[in-house]
XYZ file of C-alpha atoms in Angstrom:
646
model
C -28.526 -43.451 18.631
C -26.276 -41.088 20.652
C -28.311 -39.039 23.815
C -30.024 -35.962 22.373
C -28.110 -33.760 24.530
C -24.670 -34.920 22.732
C -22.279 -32.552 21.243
C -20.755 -34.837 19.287
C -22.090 -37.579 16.671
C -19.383 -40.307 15.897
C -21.175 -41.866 13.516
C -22.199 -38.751 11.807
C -18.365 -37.384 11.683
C -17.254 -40.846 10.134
C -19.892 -40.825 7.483
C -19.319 -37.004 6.626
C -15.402 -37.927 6.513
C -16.218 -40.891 3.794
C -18.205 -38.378 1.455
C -16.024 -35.613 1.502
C -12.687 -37.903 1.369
C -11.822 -36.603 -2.348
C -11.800 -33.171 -1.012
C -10.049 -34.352 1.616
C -7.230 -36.738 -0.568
C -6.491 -33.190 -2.475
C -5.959 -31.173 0.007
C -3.248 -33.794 1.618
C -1.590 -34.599 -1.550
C -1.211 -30.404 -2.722
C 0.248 -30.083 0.380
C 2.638 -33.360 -0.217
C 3.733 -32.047 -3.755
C 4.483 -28.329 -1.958
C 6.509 -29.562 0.992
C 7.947 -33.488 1.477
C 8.511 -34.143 -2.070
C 9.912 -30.756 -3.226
C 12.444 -30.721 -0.270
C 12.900 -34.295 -1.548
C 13.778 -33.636 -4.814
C 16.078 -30.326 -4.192
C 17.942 -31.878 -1.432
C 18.308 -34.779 -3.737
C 19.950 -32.754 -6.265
C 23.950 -33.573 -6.517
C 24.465 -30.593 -8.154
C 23.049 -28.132 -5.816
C 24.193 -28.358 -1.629
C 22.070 -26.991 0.498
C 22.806 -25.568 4.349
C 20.277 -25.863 7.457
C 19.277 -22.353 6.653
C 18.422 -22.313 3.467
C 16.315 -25.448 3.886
C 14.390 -23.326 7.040
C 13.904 -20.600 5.137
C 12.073 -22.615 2.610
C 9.959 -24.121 4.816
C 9.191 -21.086 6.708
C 8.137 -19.919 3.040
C 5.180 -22.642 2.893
C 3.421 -20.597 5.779
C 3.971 -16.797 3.691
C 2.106 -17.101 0.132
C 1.860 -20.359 -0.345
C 0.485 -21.429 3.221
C -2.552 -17.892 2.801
C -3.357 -19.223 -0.408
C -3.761 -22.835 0.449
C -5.870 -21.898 3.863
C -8.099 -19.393 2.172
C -9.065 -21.497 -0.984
C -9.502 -24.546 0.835
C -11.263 -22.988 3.731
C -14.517 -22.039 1.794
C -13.694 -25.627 0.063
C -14.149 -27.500 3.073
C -16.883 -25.290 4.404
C -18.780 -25.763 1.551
C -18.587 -29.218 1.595
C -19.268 -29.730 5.343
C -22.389 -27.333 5.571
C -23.729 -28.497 1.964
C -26.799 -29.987 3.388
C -27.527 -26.457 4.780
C -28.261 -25.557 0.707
C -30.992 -28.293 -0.071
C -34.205 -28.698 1.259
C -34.218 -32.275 1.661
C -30.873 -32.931 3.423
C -31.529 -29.643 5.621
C -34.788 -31.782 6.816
C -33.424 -35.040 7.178
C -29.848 -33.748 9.359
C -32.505 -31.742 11.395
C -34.756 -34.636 11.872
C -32.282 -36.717 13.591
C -32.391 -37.013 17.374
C -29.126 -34.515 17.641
C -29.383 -31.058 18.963
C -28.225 -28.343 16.676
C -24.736 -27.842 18.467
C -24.356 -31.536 18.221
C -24.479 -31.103 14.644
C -22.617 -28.042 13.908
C -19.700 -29.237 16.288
C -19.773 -32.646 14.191
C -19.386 -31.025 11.299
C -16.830 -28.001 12.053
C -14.808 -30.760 13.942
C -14.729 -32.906 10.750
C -13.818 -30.278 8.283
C -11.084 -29.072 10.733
C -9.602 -32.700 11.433
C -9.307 -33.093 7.690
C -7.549 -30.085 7.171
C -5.164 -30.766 10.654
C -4.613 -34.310 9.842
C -2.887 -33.415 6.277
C -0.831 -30.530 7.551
C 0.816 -32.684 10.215
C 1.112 -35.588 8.066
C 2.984 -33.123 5.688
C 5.222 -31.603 7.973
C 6.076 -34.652 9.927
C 7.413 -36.047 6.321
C 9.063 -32.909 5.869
C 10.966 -33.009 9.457
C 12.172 -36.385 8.585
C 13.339 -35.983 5.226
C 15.481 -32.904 6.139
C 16.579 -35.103 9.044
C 17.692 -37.765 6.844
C 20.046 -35.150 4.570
C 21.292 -33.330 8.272
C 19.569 -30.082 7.806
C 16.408 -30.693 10.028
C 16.128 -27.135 12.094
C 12.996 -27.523 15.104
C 12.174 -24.158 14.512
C 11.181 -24.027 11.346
C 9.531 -27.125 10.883
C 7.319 -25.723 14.745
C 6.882 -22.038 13.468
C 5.819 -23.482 9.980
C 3.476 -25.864 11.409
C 1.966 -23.174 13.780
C 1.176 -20.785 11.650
C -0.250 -22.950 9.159
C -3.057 -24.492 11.760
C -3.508 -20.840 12.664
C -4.577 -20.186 9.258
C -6.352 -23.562 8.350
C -8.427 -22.125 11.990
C -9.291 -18.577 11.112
C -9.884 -19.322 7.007
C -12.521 -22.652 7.700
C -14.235 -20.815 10.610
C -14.703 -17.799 8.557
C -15.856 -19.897 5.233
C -18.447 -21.741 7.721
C -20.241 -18.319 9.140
C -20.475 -17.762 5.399
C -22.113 -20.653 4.604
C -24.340 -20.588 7.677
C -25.498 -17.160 6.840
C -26.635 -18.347 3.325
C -28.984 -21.495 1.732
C -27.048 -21.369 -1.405
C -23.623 -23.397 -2.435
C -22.710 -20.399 -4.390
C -23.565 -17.510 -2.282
C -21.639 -18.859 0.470
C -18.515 -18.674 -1.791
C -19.314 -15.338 -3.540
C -19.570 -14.084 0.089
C -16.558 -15.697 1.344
C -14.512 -13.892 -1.748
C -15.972 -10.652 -1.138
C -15.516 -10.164 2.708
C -12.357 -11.276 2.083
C -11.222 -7.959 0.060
C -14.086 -5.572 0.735
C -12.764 -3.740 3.209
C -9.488 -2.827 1.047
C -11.802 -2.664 -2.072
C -13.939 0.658 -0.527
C -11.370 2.000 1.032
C -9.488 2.309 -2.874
C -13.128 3.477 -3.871
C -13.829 6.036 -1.251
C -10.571 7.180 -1.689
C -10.947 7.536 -5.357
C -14.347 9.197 -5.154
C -12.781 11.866 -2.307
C -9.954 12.507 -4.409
C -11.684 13.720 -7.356
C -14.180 15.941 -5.392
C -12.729 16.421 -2.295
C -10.332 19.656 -2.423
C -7.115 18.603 -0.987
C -7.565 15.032 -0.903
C -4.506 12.938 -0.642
C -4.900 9.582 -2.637
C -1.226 9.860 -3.038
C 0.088 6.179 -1.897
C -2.108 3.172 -1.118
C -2.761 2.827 2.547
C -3.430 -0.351 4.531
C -5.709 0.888 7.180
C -8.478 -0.890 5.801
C -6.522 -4.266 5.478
C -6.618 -5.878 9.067
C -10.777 -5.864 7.554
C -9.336 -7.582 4.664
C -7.427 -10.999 6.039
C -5.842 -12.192 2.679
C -4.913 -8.967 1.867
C -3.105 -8.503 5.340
C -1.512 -11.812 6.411
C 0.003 -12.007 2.902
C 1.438 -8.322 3.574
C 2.626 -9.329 7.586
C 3.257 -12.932 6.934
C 6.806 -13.715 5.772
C 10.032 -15.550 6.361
C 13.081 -12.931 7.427
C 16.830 -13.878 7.621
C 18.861 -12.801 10.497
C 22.036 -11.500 10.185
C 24.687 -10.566 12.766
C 24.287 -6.754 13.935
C 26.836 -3.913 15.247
C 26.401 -2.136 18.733
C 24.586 0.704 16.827
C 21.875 -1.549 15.161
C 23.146 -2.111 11.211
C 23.768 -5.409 9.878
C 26.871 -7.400 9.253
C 26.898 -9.386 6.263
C 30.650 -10.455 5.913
C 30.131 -13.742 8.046
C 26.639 -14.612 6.318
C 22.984 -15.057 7.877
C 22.579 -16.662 11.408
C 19.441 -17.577 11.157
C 15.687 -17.631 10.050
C 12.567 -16.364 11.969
C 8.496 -16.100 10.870
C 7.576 -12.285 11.026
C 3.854 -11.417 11.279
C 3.268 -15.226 13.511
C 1.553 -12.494 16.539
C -0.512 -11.333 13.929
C -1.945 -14.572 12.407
C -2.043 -15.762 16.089
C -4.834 -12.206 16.314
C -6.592 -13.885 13.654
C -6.854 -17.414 14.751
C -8.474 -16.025 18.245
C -10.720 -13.872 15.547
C -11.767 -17.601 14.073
C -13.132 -18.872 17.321
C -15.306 -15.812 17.888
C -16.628 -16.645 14.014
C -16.861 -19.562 15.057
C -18.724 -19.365 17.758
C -21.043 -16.383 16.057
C -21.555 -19.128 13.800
C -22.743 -21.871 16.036
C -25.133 -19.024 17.925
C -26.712 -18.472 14.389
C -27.234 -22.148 13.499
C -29.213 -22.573 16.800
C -31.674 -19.863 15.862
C -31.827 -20.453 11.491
C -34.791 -21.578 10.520
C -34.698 -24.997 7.907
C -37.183 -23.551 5.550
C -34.802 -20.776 4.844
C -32.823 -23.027 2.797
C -32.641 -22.335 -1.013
C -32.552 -18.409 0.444
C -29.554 -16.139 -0.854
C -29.581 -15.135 2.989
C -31.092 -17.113 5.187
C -30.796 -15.075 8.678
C -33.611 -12.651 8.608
C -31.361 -9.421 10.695
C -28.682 -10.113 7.720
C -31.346 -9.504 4.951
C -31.223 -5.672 5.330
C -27.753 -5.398 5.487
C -27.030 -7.458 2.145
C -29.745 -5.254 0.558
C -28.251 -1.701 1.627
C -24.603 -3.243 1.569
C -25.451 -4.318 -1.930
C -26.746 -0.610 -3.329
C -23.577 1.078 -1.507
C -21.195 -1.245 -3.468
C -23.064 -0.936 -6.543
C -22.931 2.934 -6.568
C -19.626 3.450 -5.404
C -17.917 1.413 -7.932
C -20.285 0.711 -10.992
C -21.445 4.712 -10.143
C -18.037 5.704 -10.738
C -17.053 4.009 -13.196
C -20.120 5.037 -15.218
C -19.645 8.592 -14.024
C -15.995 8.646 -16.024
C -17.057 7.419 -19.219
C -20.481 9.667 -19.228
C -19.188 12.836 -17.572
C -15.412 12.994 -16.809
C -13.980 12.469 -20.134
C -15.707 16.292 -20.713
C -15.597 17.545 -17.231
C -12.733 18.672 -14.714
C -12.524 17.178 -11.401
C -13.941 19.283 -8.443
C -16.438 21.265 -10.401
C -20.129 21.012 -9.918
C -21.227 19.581 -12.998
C -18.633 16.959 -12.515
C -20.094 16.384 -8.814
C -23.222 16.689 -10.125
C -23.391 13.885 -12.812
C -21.093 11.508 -10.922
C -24.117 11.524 -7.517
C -26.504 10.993 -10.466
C -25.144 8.007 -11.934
C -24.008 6.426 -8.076
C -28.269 6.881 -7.580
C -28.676 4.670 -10.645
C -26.193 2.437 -9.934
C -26.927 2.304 -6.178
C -30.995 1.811 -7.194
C -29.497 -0.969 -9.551
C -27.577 -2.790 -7.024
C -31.040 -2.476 -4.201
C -33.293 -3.792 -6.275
C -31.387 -6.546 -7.746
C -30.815 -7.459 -3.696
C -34.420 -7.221 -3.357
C -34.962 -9.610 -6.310
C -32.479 -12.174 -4.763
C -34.107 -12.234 -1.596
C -37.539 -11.949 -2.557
C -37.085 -14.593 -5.480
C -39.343 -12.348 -7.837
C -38.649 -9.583 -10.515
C -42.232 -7.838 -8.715
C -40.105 -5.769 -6.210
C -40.660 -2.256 -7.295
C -44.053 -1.190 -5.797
C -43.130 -2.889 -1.941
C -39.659 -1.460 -2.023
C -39.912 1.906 -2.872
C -39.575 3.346 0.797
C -35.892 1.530 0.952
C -34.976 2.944 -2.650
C -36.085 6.336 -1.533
C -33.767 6.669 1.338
C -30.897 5.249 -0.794
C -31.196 8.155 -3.297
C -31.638 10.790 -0.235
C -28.498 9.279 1.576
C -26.317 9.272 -2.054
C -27.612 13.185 -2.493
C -26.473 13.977 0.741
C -23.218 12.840 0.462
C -22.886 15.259 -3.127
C -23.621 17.880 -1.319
C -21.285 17.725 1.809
C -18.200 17.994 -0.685
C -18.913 21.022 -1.490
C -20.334 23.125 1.624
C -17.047 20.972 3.552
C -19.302 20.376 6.323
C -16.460 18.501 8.028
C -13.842 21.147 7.613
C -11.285 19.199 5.547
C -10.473 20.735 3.051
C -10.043 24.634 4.811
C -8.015 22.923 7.659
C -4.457 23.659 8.780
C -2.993 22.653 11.866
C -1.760 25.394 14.230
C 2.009 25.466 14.409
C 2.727 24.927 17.805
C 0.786 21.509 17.312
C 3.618 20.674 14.323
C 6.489 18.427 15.275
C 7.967 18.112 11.371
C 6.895 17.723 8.308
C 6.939 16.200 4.845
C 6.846 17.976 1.079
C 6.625 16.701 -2.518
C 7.070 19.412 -4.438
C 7.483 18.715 -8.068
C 7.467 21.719 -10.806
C 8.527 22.478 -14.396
C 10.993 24.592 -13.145
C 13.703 23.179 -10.673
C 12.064 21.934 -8.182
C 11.442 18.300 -8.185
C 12.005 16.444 -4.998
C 10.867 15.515 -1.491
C 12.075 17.784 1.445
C 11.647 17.180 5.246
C 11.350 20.110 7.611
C 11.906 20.868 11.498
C 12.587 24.375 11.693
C 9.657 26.793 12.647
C 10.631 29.456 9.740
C 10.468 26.718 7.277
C 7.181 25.161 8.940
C 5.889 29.115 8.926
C 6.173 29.469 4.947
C 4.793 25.880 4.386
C 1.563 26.768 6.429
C 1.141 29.771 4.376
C 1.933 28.040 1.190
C -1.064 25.216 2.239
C -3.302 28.554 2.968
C -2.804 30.023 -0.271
C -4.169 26.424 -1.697
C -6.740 26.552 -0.084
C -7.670 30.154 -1.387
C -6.811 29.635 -4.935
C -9.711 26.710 -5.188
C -11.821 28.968 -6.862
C -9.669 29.067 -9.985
C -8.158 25.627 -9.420
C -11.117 23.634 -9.424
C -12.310 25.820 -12.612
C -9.718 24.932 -14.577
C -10.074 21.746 -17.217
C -7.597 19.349 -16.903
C -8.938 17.468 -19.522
C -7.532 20.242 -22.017
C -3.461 20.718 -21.854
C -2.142 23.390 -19.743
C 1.124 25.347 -19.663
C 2.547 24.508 -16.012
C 1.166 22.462 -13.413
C 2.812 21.376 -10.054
C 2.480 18.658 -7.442
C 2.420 19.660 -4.044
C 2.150 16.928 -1.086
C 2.068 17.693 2.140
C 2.500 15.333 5.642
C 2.362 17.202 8.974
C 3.626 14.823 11.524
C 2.114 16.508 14.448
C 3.180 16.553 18.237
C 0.541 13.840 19.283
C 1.928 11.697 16.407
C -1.278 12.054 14.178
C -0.463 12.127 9.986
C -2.268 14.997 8.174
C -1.397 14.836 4.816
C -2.726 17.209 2.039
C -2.191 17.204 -1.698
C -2.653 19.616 -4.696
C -2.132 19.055 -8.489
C -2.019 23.008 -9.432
C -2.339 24.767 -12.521
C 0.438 27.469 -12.270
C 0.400 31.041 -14.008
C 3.606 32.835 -14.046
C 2.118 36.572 -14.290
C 0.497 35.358 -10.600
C 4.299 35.012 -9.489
C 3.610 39.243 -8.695
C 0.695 38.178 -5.972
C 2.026 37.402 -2.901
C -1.015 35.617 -1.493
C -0.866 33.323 -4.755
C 0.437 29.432 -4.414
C 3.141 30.995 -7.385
C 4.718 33.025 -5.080
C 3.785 31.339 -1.240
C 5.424 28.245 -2.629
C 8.688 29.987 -4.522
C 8.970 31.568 -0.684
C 8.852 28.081 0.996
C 10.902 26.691 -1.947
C 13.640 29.422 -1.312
C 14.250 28.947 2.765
C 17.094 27.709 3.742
C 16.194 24.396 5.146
C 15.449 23.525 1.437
C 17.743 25.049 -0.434
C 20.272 23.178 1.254
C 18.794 19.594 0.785
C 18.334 21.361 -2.894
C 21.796 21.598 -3.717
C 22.610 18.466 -2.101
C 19.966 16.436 -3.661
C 17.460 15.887 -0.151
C 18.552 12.354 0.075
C 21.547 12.497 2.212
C 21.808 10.400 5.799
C 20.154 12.569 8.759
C 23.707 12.452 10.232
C 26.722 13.781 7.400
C 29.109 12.259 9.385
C 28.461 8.663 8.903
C 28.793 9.680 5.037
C 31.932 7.928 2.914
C 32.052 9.501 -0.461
C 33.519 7.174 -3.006
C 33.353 8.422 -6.386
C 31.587 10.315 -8.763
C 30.166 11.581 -12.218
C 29.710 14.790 -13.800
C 28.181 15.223 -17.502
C 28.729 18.850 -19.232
C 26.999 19.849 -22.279
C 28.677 22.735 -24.023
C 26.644 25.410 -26.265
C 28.408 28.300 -28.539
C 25.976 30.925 -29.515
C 23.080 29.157 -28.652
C 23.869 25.599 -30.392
C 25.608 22.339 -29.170
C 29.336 22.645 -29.231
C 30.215 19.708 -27.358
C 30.038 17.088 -24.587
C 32.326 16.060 -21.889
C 31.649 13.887 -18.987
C 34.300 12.075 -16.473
C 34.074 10.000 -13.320
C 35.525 11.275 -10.465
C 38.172 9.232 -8.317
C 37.251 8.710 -3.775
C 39.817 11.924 -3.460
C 38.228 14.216 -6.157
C 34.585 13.098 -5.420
C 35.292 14.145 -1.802
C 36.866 17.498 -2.523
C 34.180 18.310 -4.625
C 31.310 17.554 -1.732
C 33.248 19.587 0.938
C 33.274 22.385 -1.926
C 29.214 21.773 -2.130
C 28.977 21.994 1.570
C 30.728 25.160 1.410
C 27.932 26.807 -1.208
C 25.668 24.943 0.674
C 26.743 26.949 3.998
C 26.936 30.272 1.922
C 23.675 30.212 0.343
C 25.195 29.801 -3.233
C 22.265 28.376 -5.276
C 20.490 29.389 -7.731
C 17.032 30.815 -6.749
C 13.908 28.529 -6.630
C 11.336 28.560 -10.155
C 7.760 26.699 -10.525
C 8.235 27.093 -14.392
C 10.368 25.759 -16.604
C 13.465 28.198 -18.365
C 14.283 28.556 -21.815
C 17.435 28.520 -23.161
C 17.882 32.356 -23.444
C 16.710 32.243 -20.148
C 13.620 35.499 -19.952
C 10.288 35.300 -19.676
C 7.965 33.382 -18.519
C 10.087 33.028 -15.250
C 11.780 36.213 -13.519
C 14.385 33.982 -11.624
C 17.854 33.620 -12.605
C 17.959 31.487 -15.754
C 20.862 28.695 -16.331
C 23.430 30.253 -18.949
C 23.238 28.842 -22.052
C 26.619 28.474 -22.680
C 26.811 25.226 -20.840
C 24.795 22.574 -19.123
C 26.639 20.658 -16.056
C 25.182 17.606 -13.990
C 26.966 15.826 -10.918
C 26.370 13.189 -9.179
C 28.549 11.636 -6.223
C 28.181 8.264 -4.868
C 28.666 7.116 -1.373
C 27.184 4.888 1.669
C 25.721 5.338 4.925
C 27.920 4.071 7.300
C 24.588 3.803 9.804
C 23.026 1.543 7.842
C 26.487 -0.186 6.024
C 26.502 -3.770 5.947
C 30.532 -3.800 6.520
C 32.858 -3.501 9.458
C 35.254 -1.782 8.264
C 36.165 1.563 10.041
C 37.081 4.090 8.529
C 37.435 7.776 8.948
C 34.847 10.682 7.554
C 34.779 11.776 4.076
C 37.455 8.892 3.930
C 37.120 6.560 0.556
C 37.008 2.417 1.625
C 38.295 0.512 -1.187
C 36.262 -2.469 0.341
C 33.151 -1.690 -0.208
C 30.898 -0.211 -3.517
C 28.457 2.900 -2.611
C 24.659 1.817 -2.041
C 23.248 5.271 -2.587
C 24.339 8.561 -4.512
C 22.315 12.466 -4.839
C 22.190 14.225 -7.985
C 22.773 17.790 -8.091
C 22.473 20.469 -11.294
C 25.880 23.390 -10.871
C 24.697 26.271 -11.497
C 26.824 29.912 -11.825
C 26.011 30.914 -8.144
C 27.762 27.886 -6.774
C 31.134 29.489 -6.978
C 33.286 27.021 -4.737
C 31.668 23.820 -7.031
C 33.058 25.279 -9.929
C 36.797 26.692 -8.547
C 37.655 23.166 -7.657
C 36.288 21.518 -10.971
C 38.143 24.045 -12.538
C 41.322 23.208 -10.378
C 40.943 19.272 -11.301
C 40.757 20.086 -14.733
C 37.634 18.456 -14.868
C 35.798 21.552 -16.819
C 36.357 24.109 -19.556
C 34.058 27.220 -17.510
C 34.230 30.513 -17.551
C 34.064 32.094 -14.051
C 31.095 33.905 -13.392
C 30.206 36.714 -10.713
């Protein structure tokens, strides 16, 4: 027998290699199928040639997906299987019983599991590197980066998978806790989110984030980690694509690189906890005492946030509106019962008996007081969320979605204080009209609604972002403190109104815009019914007469005013804004590309059609009788049967 005071046991790693060798025999020959013999059998392929890059890129692809997936499922596999004696009473004596210290054994262990998983990855990519030799398209890089980000994985993945199973007596546990850290952090964030968007005034659950996901590693190497193709680039940063790709490189390698150094803290956490876990815990769903409270309370807040909720929409919400206090009320009441669930189901898992009720009590109590508390700060805003509005001096630009039944439906960006002026009293008069937004039920159809978003980018580079879903009354258009009438203000300025007319999707600088065609769509009406249609696609030369005739109304203010609500065709009431005549209906939309961001050479002058290249972006626009220079030149191409209007 080795010295007690060994680190390592080299008869213990051989015999734990021996009984986990099927494991082991898997893992190697997945990873044979995915990488030598697939390259074998494409490069193999008559039919098909394939060039040093594409062959790279492939490879690089076995560390994106492919290489997460492999690391994280066969992490907790190999975990599992080195710690299993950790789970039953009898081995966890006997291992403990021999004359090795406790790092001795853990270090045995982790170094077996780890040499398994090494072992198979090199074998695999060494077979790789000399089968893409053999055909001429072997690239170092590739086959290095690959490699390297794969061990980084297999490292992080199998040190995380053996804290789990450390932390637990049970086979199973150590898995189900494996699979849940792995996606908790992105699965609360989604449920806070969803619980402070229904009660939170304001709230903006408008796109998924990922600031929870560096908590979540699946979830964010398989969002960083991925192969990229270079291509050659012009002096002003856009991409040339005439002479093909250059090369391949790993993106997201400095991030799994973060992780890796992450695994040898787990590690290491791991081997700290070992020394101190006692062998009777075995058997226990936890088996570090410290840990036993925090399963039990992490358990309850799980339980109430998403069983709570989910209960809370099929008991409550289906009647209720969202915001209101009955709506608040019954959703807190049914996260208590699912939050008491989840405790004393904990309780019964670590206690091993259903007689938890009488000694648990105190725990279950504060559970229900912290849930209640958290009802009632949504609606006395103790935080000051949902009355806040920065001040405008701290407000570099901003962002608005701001889509209506009327004509407004777009995105707008705005830098100039008199547009950033009306915004912040638009977000104001929000805030003021809660009252009757939040008393309104959504659940029964209303008459107008609108979606307003808003992102201030502020000077310090913080993101506040606000959204409303309103419920719109056109008689309040006559209040001026009303969202109506705040937002038909900001709606009307002329920073919008211009990216109005020209469809708010244009390059930030016009010049490096090269119109190439276009497409307009009129609808005629006689007396109120269809008369006919006529639509045409405009040539480089007319598309680009008609834009400089836009930029011109554009300049002038010729647009027809801004409306929440949506017209009919006689065009009076509900709305008091100039209605669309009803003696015809006329669409446009031009095409061009962004010379910034072109993918071609070619240079040519502004406003200029290039017959070498097809458009890779186009606005949309709706003519209306105000736009007076529009209409004179469709009129002067022929391209339209209108009557001039005043």
């Amino acid at each position: 027998m080795p010295s007690v005071k060994s680190y390592f046991n080299r008869e213990l790693f051989c015999g734990t290699l021996r009984r986990t060798w099927p494991l082991w025999a898997a893992y190697t020959f997945v990873w044979l199928l995915l990488l030598p013999v697939k390259l074998f059998t494409d490069l193999n392929d008559r039919h098909v040639v394939y060039s040093r890059l594409s062959v790279a890129y492939e490879l690089l692809n076995s560390s994106d997906s492919t290489g997460v997936a492999m690391a994280a499922v066969f992490g907790i596999f190999f975990a599992m299987a080195m710690f299993a004696y950790l789970t039953n009473p009898r081995a966890t004596n006997g291992i403990h019983a021999m004359p090795i210290r406790r790092e001795g054994l853990f270090l045995t262990h982790y170094a077996a599991g780890l040499f398994c998983q090494v072992t198979a990855l090199l074998v695999s990519f060494a077979l790789s590197a000399l089968i893409t030799a053999a055909f001429g398209v072997f690239d170092f890089y590739s086959v290095g980066a690959g490699l390297l980000a794969n061990l980084l994985l297999v490292l992080f993945f199998y040190s995380f998978g053996v804290l789990c199973m450390i932390c637990t007596g049970q086979v199973l546990a150590g898995a189900v806790f494996y699979g849940i850290l792995n996606f908790l952090a992105v699965g609360m964030n989604a449920l806070l989110t969803t619980f402070a968007g229904n009660f939170l005034y304001g709230y903006d659950n408008r796109f998924f984030t990922f600031s929870a996901a560096p908590l979540s590693p699946v979830v964010n190497i398989f969002h960083r980690l991925h192969a990229h193709i270079l291509w050659p680039q012009t002096q002003d940063g856009g991409n040339v694509r005439d002479s093909g790709p250059i090369g391949v490189v790993l993106d997201g390698l400095d991030v799994v690189a973060v992780y890796a150094a992450v695994g040898l803290v787990l590690a290491t956490l791991a081997l700290l906890l070992y020394r101190t876990r006692k062998s009777e815990m075995t058997g226990n769903t936890v088996a570090i005492t410290w840990l036993r409270p925090v399963f039990k309370y992490g358990v309850s807040l799980c339980s109430a946030f998403s069983l709570g909720q989910l209960l809370s929409y099929f008991v409550f919400q289906l009647t209720e509106s969202a915001y209101t206090v009955g709506a608040l009320v019954g959703t807190i009441l049914c996260m208590i019962l699912s939050g008491l669930i989840g405790y004393y189901a904990a309780e019964m898992l670590l206690k091993k008996s259903f007689r938890v009720f009488r000694a648990s009590w105190k725990g279950a109590l504060a559970t229900v007081i912290v849930f209640v508390l958290v009802g009632i700060s949504f609606p006395l805003d103790l935080t000051g969320y949902q009355s806040y509005v920065p001040e405008q001096d701290e407000i570099e630009r901003a962002r608005i979605d701001l889509y209506s039944d009327g004509n407004i439906n777009d995105h707008f960006e705005l830098t100039e204080s008199e547009s950033i002026a009306l915004l912040r009293d638009a977000h104001y008069a929000c805030i003021l009209d809660k009252p009757r937004q939040t008393s309104v039920n959504r659940q029964e159809p209303q008459e107008y609604y609108c979606h307003f978003g808003i992102d201030y980018i502020l000077t310090d580079g913080t993101l506040v972002s606000r959204c409303y879903d309103l419920a719109l009354t056109p008689e309040m258009l006559t209040d001026p403190s009303s969202p109506e009438s705040a937002l038909t203000k900001l709606a009307e300025c002329t920073e919008i109104t211009q990216q109005r007319i020209l469809g708010g999707r244009l390059p930030s600088n016009p010049e490096s815009m090269r119109i190439t065609g276009g497409y307009i769509d009129c609808s005629y009406y006689r007396g109120g019914e269809f008369d006919r249609n006529e639509d045409a696609e405009l040539d480089a030369i007319q598309a680009n007469n008609v834009f400089i005739a836009l930029m011109q109304d554009c300049v002038e203010g010729n647009i027809a005013n801004a409306t929440l609500f949506e017209e009919n065709e006689q065009g009076t009431e509900p709305t008091t804004k100039p209605a669309f005549p009803d003696e015809y209906y006329l669409n446009l939309e031009l095409w061009y590309y962004d010379a910034s961001d072109t993918p071609h050479t070619a240079a040519v002058e502004t406003y200029k059609y290039d017959a070498t290249v097809e458009y890779n972006a186009s606005f949309y626009t709706r003519v209306t009788p105000e736009m007076t220079a529009t209409l004179n030149t469709l009129r002067a191409m022929n391209l339209i049967d209108i009557p001039l209007y005043k």
